[in-house]
Short mmCIF file of C-alpha atoms in Angstrom, two decimals:
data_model
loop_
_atom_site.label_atom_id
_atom_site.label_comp_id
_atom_site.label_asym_id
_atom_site.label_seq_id
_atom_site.Cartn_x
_atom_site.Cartn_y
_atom_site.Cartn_z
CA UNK E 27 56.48 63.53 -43.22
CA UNK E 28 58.32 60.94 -41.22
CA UNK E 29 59.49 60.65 -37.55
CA UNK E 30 62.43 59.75 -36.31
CA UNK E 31 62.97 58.31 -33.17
CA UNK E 32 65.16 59.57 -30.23
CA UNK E 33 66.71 56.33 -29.90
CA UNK E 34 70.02 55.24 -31.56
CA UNK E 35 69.56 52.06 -33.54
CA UNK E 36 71.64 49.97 -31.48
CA UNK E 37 70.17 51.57 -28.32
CA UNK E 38 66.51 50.81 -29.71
CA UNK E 39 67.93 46.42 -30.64
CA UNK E 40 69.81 46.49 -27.01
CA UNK E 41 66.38 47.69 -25.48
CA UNK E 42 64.27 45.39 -27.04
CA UNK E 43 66.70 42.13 -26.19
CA UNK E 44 66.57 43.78 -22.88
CA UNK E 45 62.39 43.76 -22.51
CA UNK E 46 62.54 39.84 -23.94
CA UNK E 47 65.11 38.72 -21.62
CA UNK E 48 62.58 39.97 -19.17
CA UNK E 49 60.07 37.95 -20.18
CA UNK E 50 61.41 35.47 -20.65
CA UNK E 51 62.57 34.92 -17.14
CA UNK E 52 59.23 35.82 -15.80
CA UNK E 53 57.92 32.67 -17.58
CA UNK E 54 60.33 30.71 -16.68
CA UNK E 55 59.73 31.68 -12.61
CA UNK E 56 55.73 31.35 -13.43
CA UNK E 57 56.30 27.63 -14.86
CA UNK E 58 58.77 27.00 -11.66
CA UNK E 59 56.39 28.16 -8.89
CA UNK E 60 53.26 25.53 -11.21
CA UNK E 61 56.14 22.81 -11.60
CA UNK E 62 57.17 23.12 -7.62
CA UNK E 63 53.68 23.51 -6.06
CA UNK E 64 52.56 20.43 -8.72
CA UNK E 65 55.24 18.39 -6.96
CA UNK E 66 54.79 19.29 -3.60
CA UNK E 67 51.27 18.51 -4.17
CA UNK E 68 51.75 15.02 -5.61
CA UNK E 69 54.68 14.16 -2.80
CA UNK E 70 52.13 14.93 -0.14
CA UNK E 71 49.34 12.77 -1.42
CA UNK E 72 52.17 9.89 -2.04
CA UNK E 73 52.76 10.32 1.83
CA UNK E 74 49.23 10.08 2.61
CA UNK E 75 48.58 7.05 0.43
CA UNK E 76 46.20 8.91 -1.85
CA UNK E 77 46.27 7.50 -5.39
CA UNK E 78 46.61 10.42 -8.04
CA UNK E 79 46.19 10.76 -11.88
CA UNK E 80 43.08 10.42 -13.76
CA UNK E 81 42.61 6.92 -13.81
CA UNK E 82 40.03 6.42 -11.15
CA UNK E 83 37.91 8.01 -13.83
CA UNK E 84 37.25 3.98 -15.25
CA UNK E 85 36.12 3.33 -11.71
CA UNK E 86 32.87 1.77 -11.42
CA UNK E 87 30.98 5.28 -9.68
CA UNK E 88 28.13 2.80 -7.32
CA UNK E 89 25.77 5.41 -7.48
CA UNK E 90 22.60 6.53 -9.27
CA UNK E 91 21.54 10.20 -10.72
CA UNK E 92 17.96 11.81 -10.66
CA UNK E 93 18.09 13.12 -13.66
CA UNK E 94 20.50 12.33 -16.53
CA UNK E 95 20.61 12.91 -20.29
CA UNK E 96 22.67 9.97 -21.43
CA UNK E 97 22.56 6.59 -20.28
CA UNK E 98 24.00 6.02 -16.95
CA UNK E 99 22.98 3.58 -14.16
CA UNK E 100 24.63 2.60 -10.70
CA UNK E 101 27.34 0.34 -12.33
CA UNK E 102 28.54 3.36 -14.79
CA UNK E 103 31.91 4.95 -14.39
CA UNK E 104 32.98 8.43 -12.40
CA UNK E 105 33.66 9.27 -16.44
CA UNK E 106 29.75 9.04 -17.20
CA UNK E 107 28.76 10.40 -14.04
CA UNK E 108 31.31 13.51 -14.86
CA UNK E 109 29.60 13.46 -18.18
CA UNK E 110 26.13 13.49 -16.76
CA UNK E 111 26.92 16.50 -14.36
CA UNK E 112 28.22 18.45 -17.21
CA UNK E 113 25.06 17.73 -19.40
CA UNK E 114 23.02 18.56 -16.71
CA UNK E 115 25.15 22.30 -15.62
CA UNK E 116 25.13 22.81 -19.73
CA UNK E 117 21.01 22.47 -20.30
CA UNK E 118 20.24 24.76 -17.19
CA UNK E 119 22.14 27.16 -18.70
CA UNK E 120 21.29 26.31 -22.63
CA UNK E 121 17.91 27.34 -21.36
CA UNK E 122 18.10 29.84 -18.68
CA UNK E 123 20.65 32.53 -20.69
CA UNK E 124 17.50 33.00 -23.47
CA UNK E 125 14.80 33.08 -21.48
CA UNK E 126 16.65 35.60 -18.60
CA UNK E 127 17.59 37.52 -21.63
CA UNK E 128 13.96 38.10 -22.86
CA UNK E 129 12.15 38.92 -19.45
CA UNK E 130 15.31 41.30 -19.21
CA UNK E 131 14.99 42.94 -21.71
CA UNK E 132 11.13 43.71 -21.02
CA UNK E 133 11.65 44.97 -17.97
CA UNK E 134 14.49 47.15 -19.04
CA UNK E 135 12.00 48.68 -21.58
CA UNK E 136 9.45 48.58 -18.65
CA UNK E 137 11.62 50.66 -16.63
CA UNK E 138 12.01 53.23 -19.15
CA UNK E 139 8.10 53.16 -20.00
CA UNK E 140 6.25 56.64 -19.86
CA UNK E 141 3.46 54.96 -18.08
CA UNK E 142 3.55 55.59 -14.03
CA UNK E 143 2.56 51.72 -13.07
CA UNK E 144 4.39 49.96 -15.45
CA UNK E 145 8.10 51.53 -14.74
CA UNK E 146 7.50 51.40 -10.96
CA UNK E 147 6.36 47.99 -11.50
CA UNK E 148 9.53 47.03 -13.09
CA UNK E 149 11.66 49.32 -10.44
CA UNK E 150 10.19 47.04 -8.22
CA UNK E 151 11.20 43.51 -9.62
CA UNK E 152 14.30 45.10 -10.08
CA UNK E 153 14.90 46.15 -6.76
CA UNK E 154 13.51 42.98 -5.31
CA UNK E 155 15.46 40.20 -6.80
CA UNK E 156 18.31 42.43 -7.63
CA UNK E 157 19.41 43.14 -3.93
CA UNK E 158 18.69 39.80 -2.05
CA UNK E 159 21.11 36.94 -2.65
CA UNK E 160 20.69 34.42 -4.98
CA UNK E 161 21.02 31.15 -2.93
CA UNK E 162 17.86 32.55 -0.58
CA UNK E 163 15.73 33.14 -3.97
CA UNK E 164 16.51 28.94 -4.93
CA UNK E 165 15.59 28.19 -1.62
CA UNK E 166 12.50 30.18 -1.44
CA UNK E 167 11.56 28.68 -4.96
CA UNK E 168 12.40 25.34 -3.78
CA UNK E 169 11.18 25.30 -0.62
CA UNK E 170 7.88 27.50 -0.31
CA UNK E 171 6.58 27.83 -3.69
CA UNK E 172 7.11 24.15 -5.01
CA UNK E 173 6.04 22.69 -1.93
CA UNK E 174 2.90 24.02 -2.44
CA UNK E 175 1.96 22.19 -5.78
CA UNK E 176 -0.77 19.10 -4.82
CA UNK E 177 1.19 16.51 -3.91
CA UNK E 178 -1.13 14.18 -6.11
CA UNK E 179 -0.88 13.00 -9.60
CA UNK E 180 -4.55 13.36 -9.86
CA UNK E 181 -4.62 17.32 -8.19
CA UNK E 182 -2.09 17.91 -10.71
CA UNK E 183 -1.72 21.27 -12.08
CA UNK E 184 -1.95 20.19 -16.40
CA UNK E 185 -2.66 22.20 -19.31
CA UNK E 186 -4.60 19.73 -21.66
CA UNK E 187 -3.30 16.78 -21.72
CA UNK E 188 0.19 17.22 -22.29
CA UNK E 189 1.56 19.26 -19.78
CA UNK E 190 1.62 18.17 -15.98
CA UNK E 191 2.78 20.33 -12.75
CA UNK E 192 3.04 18.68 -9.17
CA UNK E 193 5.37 18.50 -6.41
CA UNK E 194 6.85 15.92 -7.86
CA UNK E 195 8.30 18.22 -10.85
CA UNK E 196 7.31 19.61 -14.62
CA UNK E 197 5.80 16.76 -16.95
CA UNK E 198 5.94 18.14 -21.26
CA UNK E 199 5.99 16.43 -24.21
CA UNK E 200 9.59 14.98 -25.67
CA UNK E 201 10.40 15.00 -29.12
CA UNK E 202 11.29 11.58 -30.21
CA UNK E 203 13.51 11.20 -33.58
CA UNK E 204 12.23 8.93 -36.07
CA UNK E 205 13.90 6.48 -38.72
CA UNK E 206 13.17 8.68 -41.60
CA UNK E 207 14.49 12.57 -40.01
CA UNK E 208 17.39 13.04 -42.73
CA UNK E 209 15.06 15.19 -44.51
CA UNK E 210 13.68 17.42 -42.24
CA UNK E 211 17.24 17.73 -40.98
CA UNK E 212 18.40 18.39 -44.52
CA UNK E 213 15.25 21.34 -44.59
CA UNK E 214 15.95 22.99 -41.73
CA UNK E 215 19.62 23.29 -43.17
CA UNK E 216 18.35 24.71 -46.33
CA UNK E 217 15.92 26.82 -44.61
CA UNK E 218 18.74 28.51 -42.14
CA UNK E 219 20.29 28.97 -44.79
CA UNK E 220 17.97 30.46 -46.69
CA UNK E 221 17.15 32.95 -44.03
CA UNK E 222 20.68 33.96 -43.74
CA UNK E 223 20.84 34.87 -47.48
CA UNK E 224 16.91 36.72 -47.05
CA UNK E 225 17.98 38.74 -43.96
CA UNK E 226 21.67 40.15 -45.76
CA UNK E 227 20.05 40.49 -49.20
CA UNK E 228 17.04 42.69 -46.95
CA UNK E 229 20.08 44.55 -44.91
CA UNK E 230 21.25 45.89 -48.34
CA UNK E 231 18.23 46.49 -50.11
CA UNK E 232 17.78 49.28 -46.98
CA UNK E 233 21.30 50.58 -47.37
CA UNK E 234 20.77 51.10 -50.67
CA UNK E 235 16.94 52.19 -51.01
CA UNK E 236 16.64 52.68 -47.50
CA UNK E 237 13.03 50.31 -47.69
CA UNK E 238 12.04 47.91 -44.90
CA UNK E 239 11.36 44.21 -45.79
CA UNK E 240 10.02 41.88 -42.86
CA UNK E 241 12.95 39.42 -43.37
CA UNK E 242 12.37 37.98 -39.74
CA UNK E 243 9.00 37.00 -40.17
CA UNK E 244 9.71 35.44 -43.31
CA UNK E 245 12.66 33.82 -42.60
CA UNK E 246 11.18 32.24 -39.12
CA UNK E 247 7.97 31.14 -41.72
CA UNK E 248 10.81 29.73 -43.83
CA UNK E 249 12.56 28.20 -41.17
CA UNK E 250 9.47 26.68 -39.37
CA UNK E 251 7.61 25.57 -42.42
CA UNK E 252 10.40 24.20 -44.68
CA UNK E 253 11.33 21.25 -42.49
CA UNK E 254 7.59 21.11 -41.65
CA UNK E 255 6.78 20.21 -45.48
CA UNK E 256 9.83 18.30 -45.79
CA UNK E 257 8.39 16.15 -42.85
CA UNK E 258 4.79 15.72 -44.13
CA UNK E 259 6.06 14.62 -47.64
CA UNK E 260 8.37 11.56 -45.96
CA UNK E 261 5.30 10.23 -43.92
CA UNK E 262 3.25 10.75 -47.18
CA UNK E 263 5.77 8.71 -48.87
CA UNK E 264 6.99 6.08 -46.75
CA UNK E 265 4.40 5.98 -44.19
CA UNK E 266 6.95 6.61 -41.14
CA UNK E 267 6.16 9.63 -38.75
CA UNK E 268 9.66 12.01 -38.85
CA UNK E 269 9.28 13.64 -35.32
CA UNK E 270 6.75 12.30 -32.93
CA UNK E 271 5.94 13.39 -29.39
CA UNK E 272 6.37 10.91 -26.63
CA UNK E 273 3.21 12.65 -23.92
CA UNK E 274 2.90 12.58 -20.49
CA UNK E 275 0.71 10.16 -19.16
CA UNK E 276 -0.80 10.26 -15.69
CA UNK E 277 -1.08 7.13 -13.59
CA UNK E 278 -1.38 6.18 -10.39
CA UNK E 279 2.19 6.38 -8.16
CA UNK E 280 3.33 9.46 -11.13
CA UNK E 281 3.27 10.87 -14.34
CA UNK E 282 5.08 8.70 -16.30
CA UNK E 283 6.90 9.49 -20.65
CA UNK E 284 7.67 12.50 -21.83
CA UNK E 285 10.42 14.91 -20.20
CA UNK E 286 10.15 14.88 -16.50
CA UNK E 287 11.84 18.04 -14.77
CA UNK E 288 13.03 17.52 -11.66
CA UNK E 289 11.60 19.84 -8.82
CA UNK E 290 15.01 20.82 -8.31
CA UNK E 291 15.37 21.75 -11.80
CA UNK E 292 12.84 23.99 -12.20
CA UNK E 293 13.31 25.99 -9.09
CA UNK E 294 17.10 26.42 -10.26
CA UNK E 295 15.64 27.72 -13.41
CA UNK E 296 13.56 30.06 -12.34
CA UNK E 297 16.09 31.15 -9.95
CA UNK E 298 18.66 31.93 -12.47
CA UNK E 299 15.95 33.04 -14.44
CA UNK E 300 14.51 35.53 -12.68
CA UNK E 301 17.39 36.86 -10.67
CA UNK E 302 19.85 37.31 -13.67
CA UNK E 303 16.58 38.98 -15.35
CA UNK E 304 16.69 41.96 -12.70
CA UNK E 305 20.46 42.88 -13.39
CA UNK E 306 20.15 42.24 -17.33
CA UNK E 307 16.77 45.12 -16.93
CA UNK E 308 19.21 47.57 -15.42
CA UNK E 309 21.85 46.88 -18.18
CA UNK E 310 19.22 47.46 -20.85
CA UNK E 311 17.80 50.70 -19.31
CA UNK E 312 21.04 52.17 -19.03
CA UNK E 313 21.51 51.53 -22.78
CA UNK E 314 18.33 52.91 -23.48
CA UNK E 315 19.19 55.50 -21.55
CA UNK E 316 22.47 56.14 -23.14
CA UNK E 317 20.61 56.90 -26.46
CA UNK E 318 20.36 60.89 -26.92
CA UNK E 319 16.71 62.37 -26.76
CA UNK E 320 17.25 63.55 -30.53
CA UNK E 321 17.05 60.24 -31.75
CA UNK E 322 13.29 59.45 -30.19
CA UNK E 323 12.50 63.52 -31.40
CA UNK E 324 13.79 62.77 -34.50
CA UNK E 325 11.41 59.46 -34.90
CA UNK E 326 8.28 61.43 -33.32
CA UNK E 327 9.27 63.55 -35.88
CA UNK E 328 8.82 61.22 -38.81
CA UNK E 329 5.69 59.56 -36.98
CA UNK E 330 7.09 56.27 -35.93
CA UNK E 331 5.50 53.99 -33.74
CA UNK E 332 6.60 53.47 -30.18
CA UNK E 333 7.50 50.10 -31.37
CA UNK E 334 9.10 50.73 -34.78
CA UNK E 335 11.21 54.08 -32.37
CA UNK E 336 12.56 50.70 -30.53
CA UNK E 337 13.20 48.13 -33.13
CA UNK E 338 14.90 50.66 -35.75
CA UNK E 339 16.35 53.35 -33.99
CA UNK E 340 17.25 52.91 -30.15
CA UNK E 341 17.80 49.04 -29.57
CA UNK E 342 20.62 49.25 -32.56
CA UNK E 343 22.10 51.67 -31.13
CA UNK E 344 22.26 50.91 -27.19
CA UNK E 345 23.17 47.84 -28.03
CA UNK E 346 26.50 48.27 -28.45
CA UNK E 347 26.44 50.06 -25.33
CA UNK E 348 24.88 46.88 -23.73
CA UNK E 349 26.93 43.91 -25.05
CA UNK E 350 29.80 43.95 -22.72
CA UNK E 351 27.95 44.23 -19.32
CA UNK E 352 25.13 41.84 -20.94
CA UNK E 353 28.35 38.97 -21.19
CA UNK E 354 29.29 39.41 -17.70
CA UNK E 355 25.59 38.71 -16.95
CA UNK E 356 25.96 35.63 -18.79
CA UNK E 357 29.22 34.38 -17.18
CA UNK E 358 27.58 35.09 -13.82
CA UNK E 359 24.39 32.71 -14.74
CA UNK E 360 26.65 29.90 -15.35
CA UNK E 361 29.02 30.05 -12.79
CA UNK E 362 25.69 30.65 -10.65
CA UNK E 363 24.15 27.86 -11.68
CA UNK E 364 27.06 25.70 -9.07
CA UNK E 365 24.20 26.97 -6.47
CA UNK E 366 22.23 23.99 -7.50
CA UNK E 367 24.20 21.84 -4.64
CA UNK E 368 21.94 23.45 -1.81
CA UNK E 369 18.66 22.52 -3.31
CA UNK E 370 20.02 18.72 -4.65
CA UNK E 371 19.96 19.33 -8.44
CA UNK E 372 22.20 17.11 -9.97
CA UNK E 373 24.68 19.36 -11.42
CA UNK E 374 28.42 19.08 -12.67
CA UNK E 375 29.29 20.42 -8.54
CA UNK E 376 26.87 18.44 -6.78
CA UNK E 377 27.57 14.91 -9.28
CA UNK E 378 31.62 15.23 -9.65
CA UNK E 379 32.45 17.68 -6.85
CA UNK E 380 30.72 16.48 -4.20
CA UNK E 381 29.74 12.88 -4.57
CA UNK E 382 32.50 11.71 -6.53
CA UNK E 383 35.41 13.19 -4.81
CA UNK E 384 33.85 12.19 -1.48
CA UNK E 385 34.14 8.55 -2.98
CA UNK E 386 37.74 8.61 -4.41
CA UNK E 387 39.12 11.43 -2.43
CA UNK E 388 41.15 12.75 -5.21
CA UNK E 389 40.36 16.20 -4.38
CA UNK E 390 43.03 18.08 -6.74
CA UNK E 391 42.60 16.13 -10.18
CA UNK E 392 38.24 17.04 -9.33
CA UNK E 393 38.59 20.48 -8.51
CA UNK E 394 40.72 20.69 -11.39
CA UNK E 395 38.91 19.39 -14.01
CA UNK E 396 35.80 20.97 -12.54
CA UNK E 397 36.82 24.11 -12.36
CA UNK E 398 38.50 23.74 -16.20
CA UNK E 399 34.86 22.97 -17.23
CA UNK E 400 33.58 26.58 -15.44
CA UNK E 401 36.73 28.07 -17.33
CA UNK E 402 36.04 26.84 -20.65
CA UNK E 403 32.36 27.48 -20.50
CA UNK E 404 32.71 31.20 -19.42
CA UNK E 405 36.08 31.61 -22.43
CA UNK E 406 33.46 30.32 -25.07
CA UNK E 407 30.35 32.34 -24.06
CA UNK E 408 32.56 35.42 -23.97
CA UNK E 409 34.38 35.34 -27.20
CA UNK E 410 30.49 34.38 -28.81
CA UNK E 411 29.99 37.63 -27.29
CA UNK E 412 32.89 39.19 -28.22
CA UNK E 413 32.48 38.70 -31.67
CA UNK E 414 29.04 39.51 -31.43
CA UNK E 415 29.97 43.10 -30.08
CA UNK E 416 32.49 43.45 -33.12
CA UNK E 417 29.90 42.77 -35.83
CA UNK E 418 27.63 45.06 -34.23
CA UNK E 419 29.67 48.03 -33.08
CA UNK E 420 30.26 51.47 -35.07
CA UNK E 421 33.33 51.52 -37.50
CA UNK E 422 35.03 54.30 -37.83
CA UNK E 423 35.76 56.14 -40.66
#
């Protein structure tokens, strides 16, 4: 049975021109207020003798950075050094998101534990880290817990001999690439793959026959020991070592090879860490929580672990509840991480926003491009997460 609108035809085409006329004069006054505030801008710095455009980016930058990933010296350009600050925002958070994500997660679980000590425990981290700011927790981590690592190589906190902690900062092990890595590169491919293929083929073998297969397990052994083999069987056959490990080596003024972490570093880590941690727990127990009490009956009922109750029954289904609120989380870490400037880690804000426009002064084409780095950053985490939430969410039928 069809509809017909209330609207004449030529009402309905006359409305329509109407609502795109509209528009289109709204763009136009958006792209005149942009043109005329761009000009006034550039008139005034003209008048103040303030170069502008991009080009100071070829400048020689005359000054060093603690830590950097590519190779950069005094007599590099504010291009590197913009490069190095971005490298340096992109790892913090490369490695904070995952790790704040796990200890989240525990703690969510924590908090909705049956057992007294362990949920007040977690009510209590959550509480603690949740409600005081941010920039106090770097400094506290910076300042009073760091500070209190032996200040000599020799008093050095070390696991073995390949892992060092002192005042001075973290000392592990690097990986160093060898001549002969195509292969394991090749394996891992092949392995990823392979896992991929294992973990859909196991998905429908339990929509059809509704049987478990550990496709995780297998396809992390697959993963781990496929480019593992692949690497043995090169050095076997050419005599060349694939991946090697450059290690720390104590002296007498420092630590010196492998990957040294700036104290800075790892206070902003754990600072991120553990503070995004506390919100992510209260995002994960409220989509625990959001899972009806006939679900965990239902798996008493068919004598399910506490641990199998999780895995299989509520963390699929609260976490489509927690996906949206978890990607806020992770667009607050990163933007966080511009903190970094008030304990002197060498970030994209501290590098290119601070030291670089205090050099060339050219405060509108820095802020600009720095803050189209925090933009871009937070627009690709969120549509990962977007389309994360899509594959995962109930379709209706």
């Amino acid at each position: 049975m069809s509809v017909k609108s209330d609207w004449p035809h030529h009402q309905r085409k006359r409305f329509s021109l109407g609502g795109f006329l509209w528009q289109g004069a709204l763009i136009v006054a958006v792209l005149l207020v942009i043109g005329g505030a761009a000009w006034n801008a550039a008139n005034g710095l003209a008048r103040q003798g303030i170069a502008s455009g991009f080009g100071f980016l070829n400048n020689t930058a005359g000054f060093d950075i603690s830590q950097h990933l590519i190779d950069y010296s005094a007599v590099s350009t504010y291009g590197q050094a913009f490069l190095v600050g971005l490298l340096n925002t992109l790892v913090v958070s490369v490695i904070a998101i995952p790790l704040a994500t796990i200890l989240g997660f525990i703690i969510g679980i924590m908090r909705r534990s049956d057992n007294w000590l362990l949920s007040r425990v977690a009510a209590g981290y959550v509480e603690l880290f949740r409600n005081t700011p941010l920039l106090l927790q770097l400094l506290f981590w910076y300042n009073a817990v760091l500070v209190s690592l032996p200040s000599k190589v020799s008093e050095s906190l070390h696991i073995g001999d390949v892992v060092y902690l002192n005042r001075r900062g973290l000392s592990l092990p690097q990986p160093v690439l060898g001549t002969q890595i195509a292969a394991p590169l090749v394996a891992l491919g092949i392995s990823v793959v392979l896992a991929l293929l294992l973990r859909a083929w196991a998905i429908r073998r339990h929509r059809e026959t509704g049987r478990d297969f550990p496709a995780f397990l297998i396809g992390a052994a697959i993963v781990c020991g496929l480019p593992l083999i692949a690497s043995l069987l090169t050095q076997q056959m050419t005599g060349v070592t694939a991946v090697s490990f450059d290690l720390p080596q104590p002296g007498r003024f420092g630590v010196t090879g492998g990957w040294q972490m700036l104290p800075e570093f790892v206070a902003l880590l754990l600072g991120l860490i553990i503070y995004t941690a506390a919100s992510i727990a209260e995002v994960v127990r409220s989509g625990l929580s959001a899972v009806s009490k006939g679900q965990f009956e239902a798996s008493h009922a068919l004598h399910l672990s506490p641990v199998l109750v999780l895995r299989l029954v509520v963390v699929p289904q609260a976490i489509r509840i927690i996906i949206p609120p978890l990607t806020n989380q992770y667009l607050n870490l990163v933007k966080n991480s511009s903190l970094a400037v008030a304990i002197g880690y060498p970030d994209l804000v501290q590098v290119f926003a601070g030291t670089v426009l205090n050099q060339t002064g050219q405060a509108v084409e820095v802020v600009l491009m720095t803050m189209g780095v925090y933009l871009t950053i937070s627009l690709i985490t969120s549509a990962a997460m977007n389309y994360y939430n899509e594959h995962v969410k109930l379709v209706e039928r």
